[in-house]
GROMACS .gro file of C-alpha atoms in nm:
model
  153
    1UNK     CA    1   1.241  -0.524   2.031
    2UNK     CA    2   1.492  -0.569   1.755
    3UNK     CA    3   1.258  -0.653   1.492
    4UNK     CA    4   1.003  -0.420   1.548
    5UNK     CA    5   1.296  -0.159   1.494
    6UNK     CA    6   1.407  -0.342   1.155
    7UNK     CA    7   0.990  -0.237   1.058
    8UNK     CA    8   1.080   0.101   1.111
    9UNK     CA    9   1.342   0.050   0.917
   10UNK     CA   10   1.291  -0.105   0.600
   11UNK     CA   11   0.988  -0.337   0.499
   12UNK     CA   12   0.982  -0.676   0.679
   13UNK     CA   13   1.048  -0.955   0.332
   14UNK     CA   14   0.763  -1.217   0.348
   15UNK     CA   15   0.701  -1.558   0.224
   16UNK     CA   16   0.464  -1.741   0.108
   17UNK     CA   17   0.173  -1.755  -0.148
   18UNK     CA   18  -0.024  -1.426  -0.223
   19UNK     CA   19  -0.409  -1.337  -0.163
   20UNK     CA   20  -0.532  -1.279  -0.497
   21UNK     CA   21  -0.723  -0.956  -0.472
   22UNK     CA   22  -1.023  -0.754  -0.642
   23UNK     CA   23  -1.095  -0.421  -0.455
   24UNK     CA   24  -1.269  -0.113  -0.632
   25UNK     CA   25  -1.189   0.201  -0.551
   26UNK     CA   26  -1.401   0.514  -0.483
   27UNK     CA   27  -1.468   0.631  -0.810
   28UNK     CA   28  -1.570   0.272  -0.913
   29UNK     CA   29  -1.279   0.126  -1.099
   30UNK     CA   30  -1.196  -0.243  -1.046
   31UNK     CA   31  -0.839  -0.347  -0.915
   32UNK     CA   32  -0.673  -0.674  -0.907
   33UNK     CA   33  -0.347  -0.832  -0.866
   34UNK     CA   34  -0.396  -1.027  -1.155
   35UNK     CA   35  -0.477  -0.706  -1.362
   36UNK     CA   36  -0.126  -0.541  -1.209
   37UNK     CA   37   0.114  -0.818  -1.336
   38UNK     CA   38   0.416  -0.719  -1.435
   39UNK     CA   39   0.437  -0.432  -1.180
   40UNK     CA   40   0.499  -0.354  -0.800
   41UNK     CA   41   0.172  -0.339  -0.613
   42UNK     CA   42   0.226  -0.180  -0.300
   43UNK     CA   43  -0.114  -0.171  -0.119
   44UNK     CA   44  -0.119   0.106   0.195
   45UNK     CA   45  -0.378   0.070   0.459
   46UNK     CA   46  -0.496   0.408   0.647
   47UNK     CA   47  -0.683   0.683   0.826
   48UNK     CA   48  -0.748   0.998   0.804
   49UNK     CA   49  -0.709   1.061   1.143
   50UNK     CA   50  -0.373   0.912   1.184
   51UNK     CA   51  -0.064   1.115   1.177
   52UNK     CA   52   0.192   0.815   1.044
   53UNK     CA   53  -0.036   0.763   0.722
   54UNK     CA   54  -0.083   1.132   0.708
   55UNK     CA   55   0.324   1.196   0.746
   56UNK     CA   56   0.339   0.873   0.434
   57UNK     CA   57   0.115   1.006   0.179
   58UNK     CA   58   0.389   1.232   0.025
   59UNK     CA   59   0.603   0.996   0.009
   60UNK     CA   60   0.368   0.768  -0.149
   61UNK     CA   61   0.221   1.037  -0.377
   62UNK     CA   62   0.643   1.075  -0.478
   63UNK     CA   63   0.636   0.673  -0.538
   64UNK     CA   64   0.329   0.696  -0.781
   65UNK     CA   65   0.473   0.990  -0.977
   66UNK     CA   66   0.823   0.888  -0.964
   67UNK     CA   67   0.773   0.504  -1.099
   68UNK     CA   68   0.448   0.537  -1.260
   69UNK     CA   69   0.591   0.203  -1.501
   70UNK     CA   70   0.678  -0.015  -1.236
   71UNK     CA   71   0.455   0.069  -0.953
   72UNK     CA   72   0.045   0.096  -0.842
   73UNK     CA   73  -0.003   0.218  -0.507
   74UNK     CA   74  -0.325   0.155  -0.349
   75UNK     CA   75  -0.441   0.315  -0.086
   76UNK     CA   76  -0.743   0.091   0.157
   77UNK     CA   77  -0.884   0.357   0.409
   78UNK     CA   78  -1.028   0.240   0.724
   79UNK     CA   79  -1.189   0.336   1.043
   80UNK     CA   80  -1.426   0.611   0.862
   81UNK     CA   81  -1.747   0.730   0.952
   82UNK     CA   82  -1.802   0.904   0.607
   83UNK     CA   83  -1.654   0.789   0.276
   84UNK     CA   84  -1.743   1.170   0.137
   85UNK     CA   85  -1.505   1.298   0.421
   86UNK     CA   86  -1.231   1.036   0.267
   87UNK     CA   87  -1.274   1.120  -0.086
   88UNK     CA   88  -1.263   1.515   0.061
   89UNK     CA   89  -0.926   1.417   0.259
   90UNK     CA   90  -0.773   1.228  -0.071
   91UNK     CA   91  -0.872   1.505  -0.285
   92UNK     CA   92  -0.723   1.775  -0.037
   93UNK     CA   93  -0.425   1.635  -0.006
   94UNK     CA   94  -0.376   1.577  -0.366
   95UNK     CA   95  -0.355   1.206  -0.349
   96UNK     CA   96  -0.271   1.064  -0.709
   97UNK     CA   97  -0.338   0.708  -0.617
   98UNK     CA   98  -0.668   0.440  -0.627
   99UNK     CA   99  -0.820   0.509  -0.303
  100UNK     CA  100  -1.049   0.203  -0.198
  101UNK     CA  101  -1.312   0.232   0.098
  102UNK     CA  102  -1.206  -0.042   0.369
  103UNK     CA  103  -1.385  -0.348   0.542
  104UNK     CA  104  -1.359  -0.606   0.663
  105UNK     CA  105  -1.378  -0.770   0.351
  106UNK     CA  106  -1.094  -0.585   0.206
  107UNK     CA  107  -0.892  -0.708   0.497
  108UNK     CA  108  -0.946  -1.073   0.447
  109UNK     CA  109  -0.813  -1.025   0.089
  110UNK     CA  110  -0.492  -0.860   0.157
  111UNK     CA  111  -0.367  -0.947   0.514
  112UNK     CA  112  -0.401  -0.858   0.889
  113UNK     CA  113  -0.360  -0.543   1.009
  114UNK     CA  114  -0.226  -0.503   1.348
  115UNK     CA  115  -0.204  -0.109   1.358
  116UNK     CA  116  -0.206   0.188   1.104
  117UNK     CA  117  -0.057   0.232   0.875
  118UNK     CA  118   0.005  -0.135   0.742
  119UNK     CA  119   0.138  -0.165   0.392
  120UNK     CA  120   0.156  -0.467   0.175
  121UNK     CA  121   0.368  -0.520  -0.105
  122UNK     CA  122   0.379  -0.772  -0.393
  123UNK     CA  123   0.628  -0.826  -0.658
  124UNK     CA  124   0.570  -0.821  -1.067
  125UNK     CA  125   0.490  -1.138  -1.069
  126UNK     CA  126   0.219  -1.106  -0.792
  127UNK     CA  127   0.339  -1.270  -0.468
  128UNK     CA  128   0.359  -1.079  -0.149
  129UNK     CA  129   0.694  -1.031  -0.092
  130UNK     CA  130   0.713  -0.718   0.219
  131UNK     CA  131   0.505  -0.559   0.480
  132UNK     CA  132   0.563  -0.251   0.687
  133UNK     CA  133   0.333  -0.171   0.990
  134UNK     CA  134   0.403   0.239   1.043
  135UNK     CA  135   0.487   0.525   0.850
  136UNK     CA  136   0.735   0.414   0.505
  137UNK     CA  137   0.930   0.636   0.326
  138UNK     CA  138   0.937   0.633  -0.064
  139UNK     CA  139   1.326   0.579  -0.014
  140UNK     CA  140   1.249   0.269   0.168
  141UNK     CA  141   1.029   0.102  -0.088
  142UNK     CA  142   1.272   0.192  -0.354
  143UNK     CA  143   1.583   0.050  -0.225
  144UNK     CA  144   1.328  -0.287  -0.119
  145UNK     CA  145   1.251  -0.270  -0.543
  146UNK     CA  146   1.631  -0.187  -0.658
  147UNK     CA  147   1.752  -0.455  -0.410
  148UNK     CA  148   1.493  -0.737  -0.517
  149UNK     CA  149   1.492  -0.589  -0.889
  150UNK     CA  150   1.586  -0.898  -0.993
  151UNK     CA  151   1.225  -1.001  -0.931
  152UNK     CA  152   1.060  -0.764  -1.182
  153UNK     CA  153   1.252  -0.959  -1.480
   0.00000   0.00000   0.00000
């Protein structure tokens, strides 16, 4: 009980080696790790249809604008019947981030998802450091990058 509190809390630190990844995103641009170095990656895993990811995407929309030197967000949809009517959703809600069209094979190269949303995140030099399963709040991935800042030097 206590630790799945401390997820609602703050992101849950890791260890271990990291998944190198190469995802393309909806508009056809290629994304790595590798091709990220140097910066947070924080990769988000969602639905349209689910009100935690929908209650996130200001606040990740906020982390994109508000660290756009330090940061990539990612966002991996899942569990759609249409990618038009996820490009439609990202576009009406004015998402400013990749948006990549998940499967199966997307999920092997980041990590397990036991629920939505599940985000990932990896440090500048590209090792998975956090993961949060429910909502975030830009607040809570900031204080996770000020806090393990260190890391980015």
């Amino acid at each position: 009980m206590f630790k799945k509190s401390l997820l609602g809390l703050c992101l849950l630190t890791l260890t271990g080696a990291a998944l190198a990844f190469n995802l393309t995103d909806s508009k056809g641009r290629k994304h790595s790790l590798a091709g990220y170095q140097g910066k947070w990656v924080l990769v988000n895993f969602w639905a349209t249809w689910c009100p935690p990811c929908r209650q996130e995407i200001p606040d990740l929309i906020a982390l994109t604008k508000n660290n756009p030197k330090k940061l990539v967000v990612i966002g991996v949809a899942m569990d759609y019947k249409d990618p038009k009517e996820v490009v439609a959703f990202a576009q009406s809600a004015n998402i400013n981030y990749p948006i990549v069209l998940g499967d199966d094979k997307v999920v092997a190269q980041i990590g397990q998802i036991t629920g939505l949303p599940t985000t990932y995140l990896y440090n500048p030099q590209g090792k998975m450091v956090a993961y949060n399963v429910g909502a975030l709040t830009r607040a809570a991935v900031e204080r996770y990058m000020a806090a393990k800042g260190s890391a980015a030097k």
